[in-house]
Amino acid sequence: MPLLTVANLRKVYGGHTPVDGISFDIEAGKCVALLGPNGAGKTTTLRMLAGLLKPTSGEISFDGSPGGDYRKRIGYLPQSPAFYNWMSGQEYVVFAAKLCGIASKEAAGLAADVLEQVGLRDAARRKIAGYSGGMKQRLGLAQALIHRPRLLLLDEPVSALDPIGRREVMELLRGIREETTVIFSTHVLHDAEEICDDIILMNHGLIAEHGALSRLRSQYSIPVIRLTTEREEKAQRWLEDLAHRSFVEQSAVSPGSATLNVKNVELVRQIILQEAGSLDIPLLQFEAGSSTLEDLFMKVVGA
Ligand SMILES: Nc1ncnc2c1ncn2[C@@H]1O[C@H](COP(=O)(O)OP(=O)(O)OP(=O)(O)O)[C@@H](O)[C@H]1O
Ligand SMILES: [Mg+2]
């Protein structure tokens, strides 16, 4: 049984529909990326899953019970968390623990454990005002983890960070995902590829693609050949001629270069290299590979 089942979830604001009927399941133990460009509906979806925003329609079931109050079993990190800068990290996490209904004497011990887990033990007594962006984001994770939730909802946990902060938080997530089911939103495919099992690709409030990363990778992996030549007339004519051959499924030709989607890379490689030699084409670059999820992402997002 999935940990979370979402059926036909919709949110309408006035004439606007940021989430337009989405359905998916999340299996326990998975790390799922909610991927999509700005305005896709990621934050609206996560806020509904977190119980902070009432859906206009649709149903969310947690652990098999539709409509139940599961808020105590989830942790949530908003896109732009607001902290009380006058508090220390320790005070803030204890405060979050008490909001979850954890008793004071238990809260201090749990806070110390979770601050250790996110690498803030030494900074725990410092004021949050003096924390870096990466430290604040890790404090946000500590707050979301304090009650050991079964599901962690993280809204763009690394988007606002510099490369060092980003690396710190990604490493931390790598450990957290071993213990907890995680859904995190991002507009960067690379983040998703780094640690996720599954992706849900959203655009304009709808799910454009959904599934295991490994399956999507092989499904969208089409052999492709990229060629670059000197910019001269004979070479250009050859590139354009190649693009119309029967072994090319799709092509894009521009001055001095061509990208060809082909069926059989090996065969086409031989033909191209042989012709380039016999016709004396000034070939600068030849690359055989496959199209990637990035191409899929760009296609969906660019549409
Ligand atoms: N309270 C609101 N009232 C009206 N429209 C809203 C409200 N909240 C969000 N929207 C609209 O819903 C759409 C989706 O917004 P949402 O914040 O869910 O997208 P997102 O995928 O999280 O984007 P980003 O990557 O920029 O964080 C946007 O067009 C936004 O303007
Ligand atoms: Mg957002």
Coordinates of C-alpha atoms and ligand atoms in Angstrom, one line a residue:
M1 CA 0.0 0.0 0.0
P2 CA 1.4 3.4 -0.9
L3 CA 2.2 5.8 2.0
L4 CA 0.5 8.7 0.2
T5 CA -2.2 8.6 -2.5
V6 CA -3.3 11.7 -4.2
A7 CA -6.4 11.6 -6.4
N8 CA -7.6 14.5 -8.7
L9 CA -6.1 17.2 -6.5
R10 CA -7.1 20.7 -7.6
K11 CA -6.7 24.2 -6.3
V12 CA -8.6 27.1 -7.8
Y13 CA -7.9 30.8 -6.8
G14 CA -10.4 33.1 -8.5
G15 CA -10.0 32.4 -12.2
H16 CA -6.6 30.8 -11.7
T17 CA -6.0 27.0 -11.4
P18 CA -2.4 26.4 -10.1
V19 CA -3.1 22.7 -9.6
D20 CA -5.5 21.3 -12.1
G21 CA -6.3 17.7 -11.1
I22 CA -3.2 15.7 -10.4
S23 CA -3.0 12.1 -9.2
F24 CA -0.1 10.1 -8.0
D25 CA 1.1 7.5 -5.4
I26 CA 4.2 7.7 -3.2
E27 CA 5.6 4.4 -1.9
A28 CA 7.2 4.3 1.6
G29 CA 10.9 4.7 1.5
K30 CA 11.1 6.5 -1.8
C31 CA 12.7 9.9 -2.5
V32 CA 10.5 11.7 -5.1
A33 CA 11.3 15.0 -6.9
L34 CA 8.5 17.3 -7.7
L35 CA 10.1 18.9 -10.7
G36 CA 8.9 21.8 -12.8
P37 CA 9.6 25.4 -13.9
N38 CA 8.5 28.5 -12.0
G39 CA 4.7 28.7 -11.6
A40 CA 4.2 25.0 -12.4
G41 CA 2.2 24.5 -9.1
K42 CA 4.9 22.8 -7.0
T43 CA 4.5 25.0 -3.9
T44 CA 0.7 24.9 -4.1
T45 CA 0.8 21.1 -4.3
L46 CA 3.2 20.7 -1.3
R47 CA 1.2 23.1 0.8
M48 CA -2.0 21.0 0.1
L49 CA -0.1 17.9 1.0
A50 CA 1.2 19.5 4.2
G51 CA -2.3 20.4 5.2
L52 CA -1.7 24.2 5.1
L53 CA -3.9 24.8 2.1
K54 CA -7.4 23.4 1.6
P55 CA -7.8 21.7 -1.8
T56 CA -10.7 22.9 -4.0
S57 CA -11.3 19.3 -4.8
G58 CA -9.6 15.9 -4.8
E59 CA -8.5 13.5 -2.1
I60 CA -5.3 12.9 -0.2
S61 CA -4.9 9.5 1.6
F62 CA -2.1 9.0 4.1
D63 CA -1.3 5.4 5.0
G64 CA -4.6 4.2 3.5
S65 CA -6.9 6.5 5.3
P66 CA -8.5 9.2 3.1
G67 CA -9.2 12.6 4.6
G68 CA -7.5 11.7 7.9
D69 CA -5.4 14.3 9.8
Y70 CA -1.9 13.1 9.3
R71 CA -0.1 16.4 10.0
K72 CA 1.7 15.0 13.0
R73 CA 3.4 12.4 10.8
I74 CA 4.8 14.8 8.3
G75 CA 7.6 17.3 8.3
Y76 CA 7.5 20.4 6.1
L77 CA 10.1 22.9 5.0
P78 CA 8.7 25.9 3.2
Q79 CA 10.3 27.5 0.2
S80 CA 11.3 30.6 2.1
P81 CA 11.3 29.6 5.8
A82 CA 11.0 32.5 8.2
F83 CA 13.0 32.2 11.4
Y84 CA 13.1 34.2 14.6
N85 CA 16.5 35.6 14.2
W86 CA 16.8 36.5 17.9
M87 CA 16.5 32.9 18.9
S88 CA 19.5 30.4 18.9
G89 CA 19.3 27.3 16.7
Q90 CA 18.7 25.2 19.8
E91 CA 15.9 27.5 21.0
Y92 CA 14.2 27.4 17.6
V93 CA 14.2 23.6 17.3
V94 CA 12.9 23.2 20.9
F95 CA 10.2 25.7 20.0
A96 CA 9.3 23.7 16.9
A97 CA 9.3 20.5 19.1
K98 CA 6.8 22.0 21.5
L99 CA 4.6 23.1 18.7
C100 CA 4.4 19.4 17.7
G101 CA 3.2 18.6 21.2
I102 CA 6.5 17.2 22.5
A103 CA 7.0 17.7 26.2
S104 CA 9.7 20.2 27.3
K105 CA 11.9 17.7 29.0
E106 CA 12.0 15.5 26.0
A107 CA 12.3 18.4 23.5
A108 CA 15.8 19.4 24.6
G109 CA 17.3 15.9 24.0
L110 CA 15.5 15.5 20.7
A111 CA 16.7 19.0 19.6
A112 CA 20.3 18.1 20.4
D113 CA 20.1 14.9 18.4
V114 CA 18.6 16.5 15.4
L115 CA 21.0 19.5 15.4
E116 CA 23.8 17.0 15.5
Q117 CA 22.3 15.2 12.6
V118 CA 22.2 18.4 10.4
G119 CA 25.7 19.4 11.5
L120 CA 24.7 22.3 13.7
R121 CA 25.8 21.0 17.0
D122 CA 28.6 23.6 17.4
A123 CA 26.4 26.5 16.2
A124 CA 23.4 25.4 18.3
R125 CA 23.8 28.2 20.9
R126 CA 24.5 31.0 18.3
K127 CA 21.8 33.4 17.3
I128 CA 20.1 32.5 14.0
A129 CA 20.8 36.0 12.7
G130 CA 24.4 35.0 12.3
Y131 CA 23.7 31.8 10.3
S132 CA 24.6 31.4 6.6
G133 CA 22.0 30.5 4.1
G134 CA 23.1 26.9 4.2
M135 CA 23.0 26.8 8.0
K136 CA 19.5 28.2 8.0
Q137 CA 18.3 25.6 5.5
R138 CA 19.8 22.9 7.6
L139 CA 18.1 24.4 10.7
G140 CA 14.9 24.3 8.6
L141 CA 15.5 20.6 8.1
A142 CA 16.2 20.0 11.8
Q143 CA 12.8 21.7 12.6
A144 CA 11.1 19.4 10.0
L145 CA 12.7 16.3 11.4
I146 CA 12.3 16.9 15.1
H147 CA 9.2 14.6 15.6
R148 CA 10.7 11.9 13.3
P149 CA 8.1 12.2 10.6
R150 CA 7.3 9.4 8.2
L151 CA 7.1 11.8 5.3
L152 CA 9.2 14.9 4.7
L153 CA 8.0 17.6 2.3
L154 CA 10.7 20.0 1.2
D155 CA 10.0 23.0 -1.0
E156 CA 13.1 23.9 -3.0
P157 CA 15.5 23.0 -0.2
V158 CA 18.6 23.9 -2.3
S159 CA 17.5 26.5 -4.8
A160 CA 18.5 29.6 -2.9
L161 CA 21.9 28.2 -1.8
D162 CA 25.4 28.8 -3.2
P163 CA 27.3 25.7 -4.5
I164 CA 28.8 24.9 -1.1
G165 CA 25.5 25.3 0.8
R166 CA 23.8 23.3 -1.9
R167 CA 26.4 20.4 -1.6
E168 CA 26.0 20.4 2.3
V169 CA 22.2 20.1 2.0
M170 CA 22.3 17.5 -0.8
E171 CA 24.6 15.4 1.3
L172 CA 22.3 15.7 4.3
L173 CA 19.3 14.7 2.2
R174 CA 21.2 11.7 1.0
G175 CA 21.3 10.4 4.6
I176 CA 17.8 11.5 5.5
R177 CA 16.3 9.7 2.5
E178 CA 17.6 6.4 3.9
E179 CA 15.4 6.9 7.0
T180 CA 12.3 8.8 5.8
T181 CA 10.1 9.0 2.7
V182 CA 10.9 12.4 1.0
I183 CA 9.2 14.6 -1.5
F184 CA 11.2 17.6 -2.6
S185 CA 10.5 20.2 -5.2
T186 CA 13.1 21.7 -7.5
H187 CA 13.3 23.3 -10.9
V188 CA 16.7 21.7 -11.4
L189 CA 16.7 18.3 -13.1
H190 CA 20.2 17.7 -11.9
D191 CA 19.1 17.9 -8.2
A192 CA 16.5 15.3 -8.9
E193 CA 18.9 13.0 -10.7
E194 CA 21.4 13.1 -7.9
I195 CA 19.3 11.5 -5.2
C196 CA 15.8 10.6 -6.3
D197 CA 14.2 7.3 -7.2
D198 CA 11.1 8.9 -8.9
I199 CA 10.2 12.1 -10.5
I200 CA 6.9 13.9 -11.0
L201 CA 7.3 16.5 -13.7
M202 CA 4.7 19.3 -13.4
N203 CA 3.9 22.1 -15.8
H204 CA 0.9 24.5 -15.8
G205 CA -0.7 22.7 -12.9
L206 CA -0.6 19.3 -14.5
I207 CA 1.6 16.2 -14.4
A208 CA 3.5 16.1 -17.7
E209 CA 5.5 12.9 -16.8
H210 CA 5.8 10.7 -13.8
G211 CA 7.7 7.6 -13.0
A212 CA 11.0 6.0 -11.9
L213 CA 14.0 7.9 -13.0
S214 CA 15.6 4.7 -14.4
R215 CA 12.6 4.0 -16.6
L216 CA 12.3 7.6 -17.8
R217 CA 16.0 7.6 -18.6
S218 CA 15.8 4.6 -20.8
Q219 CA 12.4 5.6 -22.3
Y220 CA 13.8 9.0 -23.4
S221 CA 17.2 7.8 -24.3
I222 CA 17.3 8.1 -28.1
P223 CA 20.6 7.6 -30.0
V224 CA 21.8 10.9 -31.3
I225 CA 24.8 12.1 -33.4
R226 CA 26.2 15.6 -33.2
L227 CA 28.4 16.9 -35.9
T228 CA 30.4 20.1 -36.3
T229 CA 32.2 21.2 -39.5
E230 CA 34.0 24.2 -40.8
R231 CA 31.5 26.8 -41.9
E232 CA 31.8 26.4 -45.7
E233 CA 29.4 25.7 -48.5
K234 CA 30.3 22.1 -49.3
A235 CA 30.2 21.0 -45.7
Q236 CA 26.8 22.7 -45.1
R237 CA 25.3 21.0 -48.2
W238 CA 26.6 17.7 -46.9
L239 CA 25.0 18.3 -43.4
E240 CA 21.7 19.2 -45.0
D241 CA 21.9 16.2 -47.2
L242 CA 22.6 13.9 -44.3
A243 CA 19.6 15.2 -42.4
H244 CA 17.3 13.9 -45.2
R245 CA 18.7 10.4 -45.3
S246 CA 16.4 7.5 -44.4
F247 CA 18.4 6.5 -41.3
V248 CA 17.7 9.9 -39.7
E249 CA 14.5 10.1 -37.7
Q250 CA 14.7 13.7 -36.6
S251 CA 17.3 16.4 -37.3
A252 CA 18.3 20.0 -36.5
V253 CA 20.8 21.6 -38.8
S254 CA 22.4 25.0 -38.2
P255 CA 25.4 26.7 -39.9
G256 CA 28.3 24.4 -39.3
S257 CA 26.5 21.8 -37.2
A258 CA 23.9 19.1 -37.2
T259 CA 22.1 17.0 -34.5
L260 CA 20.7 13.8 -35.9
N261 CA 18.4 11.3 -34.0
V262 CA 19.2 7.9 -35.6
K263 CA 18.1 4.3 -35.1
N264 CA 21.5 2.7 -35.3
V265 CA 24.4 4.8 -34.1
E266 CA 27.1 2.2 -35.2
L267 CA 26.0 2.0 -38.8
V268 CA 25.5 5.8 -39.1
R269 CA 28.9 6.5 -37.6
Q270 CA 30.5 4.4 -40.2
I271 CA 28.6 6.0 -43.1
I272 CA 29.3 9.5 -41.8
L273 CA 33.0 9.1 -41.1
Q274 CA 33.6 7.3 -44.5
E275 CA 31.7 10.1 -46.4
A276 CA 33.5 12.8 -44.5
G277 CA 36.8 11.2 -45.6
S278 CA 36.0 10.5 -49.2
L279 CA 34.3 13.9 -49.8
D280 CA 37.0 15.7 -47.9
I281 CA 34.6 17.4 -45.5
P282 CA 36.4 19.5 -42.8
L283 CA 34.8 17.7 -39.9
L284 CA 35.7 19.4 -36.5
Q285 CA 33.7 17.3 -34.1
F286 CA 31.8 14.0 -34.1
E287 CA 29.9 12.9 -31.0
A288 CA 27.7 9.9 -30.7
G289 CA 25.5 9.7 -27.5
S290 CA 21.9 9.7 -26.5
S291 CA 19.4 12.3 -25.7
T292 CA 18.8 12.8 -22.0
L293 CA 16.1 13.6 -19.5
E294 CA 17.3 17.2 -19.9
D295 CA 16.0 17.1 -23.4
L296 CA 12.6 15.8 -22.1
F297 CA 12.6 18.5 -19.4
M298 CA 13.3 21.2 -21.9
K299 CA 10.7 19.9 -24.3
V300 CA 8.0 19.8 -21.6
V301 CA 9.0 23.2 -20.1
G302 CA 9.6 24.9 -23.5
A303 CA 6.2 23.8 -24.8
Ligands
LIG1 N1 -2.5 32.6 -3.1 C1 -2.5 32.6 -4.5 N2 -3.5 33.4 -5.1 C2 -3.5 33.3 -6.5 N3 -2.7 32.7 -7.3 C3 -1.7 32.0 -6.7 C4 -1.6 31.9 -5.2 N4 -0.5 31.1 -4.9 C5 0.0 30.7 -6.1 N5 -0.7 31.2 -7.2 C6 -0.4 31.0 -8.6 O1 -0.3 29.6 -8.8 C7 0.6 29.3 -9.8 C8 1.5 28.2 -9.3 O2 2.3 28.7 -8.1 P1 3.2 27.9 -7.3 O3 3.8 28.8 -6.3 O4 2.5 26.7 -6.8 O5 4.3 27.4 -8.3 P2 5.8 26.8 -8.1 O6 5.9 25.6 -9.1 O7 6.0 26.5 -6.7 O8 6.7 27.9 -8.7 P3 8.2 28.4 -8.2 O9 9.2 27.5 -8.9 O10 8.3 29.8 -8.7 O11 8.2 28.3 -6.7 C9 1.4 30.6 -10.1 O12 0.9 31.1 -11.3 C10 1.0 31.5 -9.0 O13 0.9 32.9 -9.4
MG2 MG 7.4 27.2 -5.4

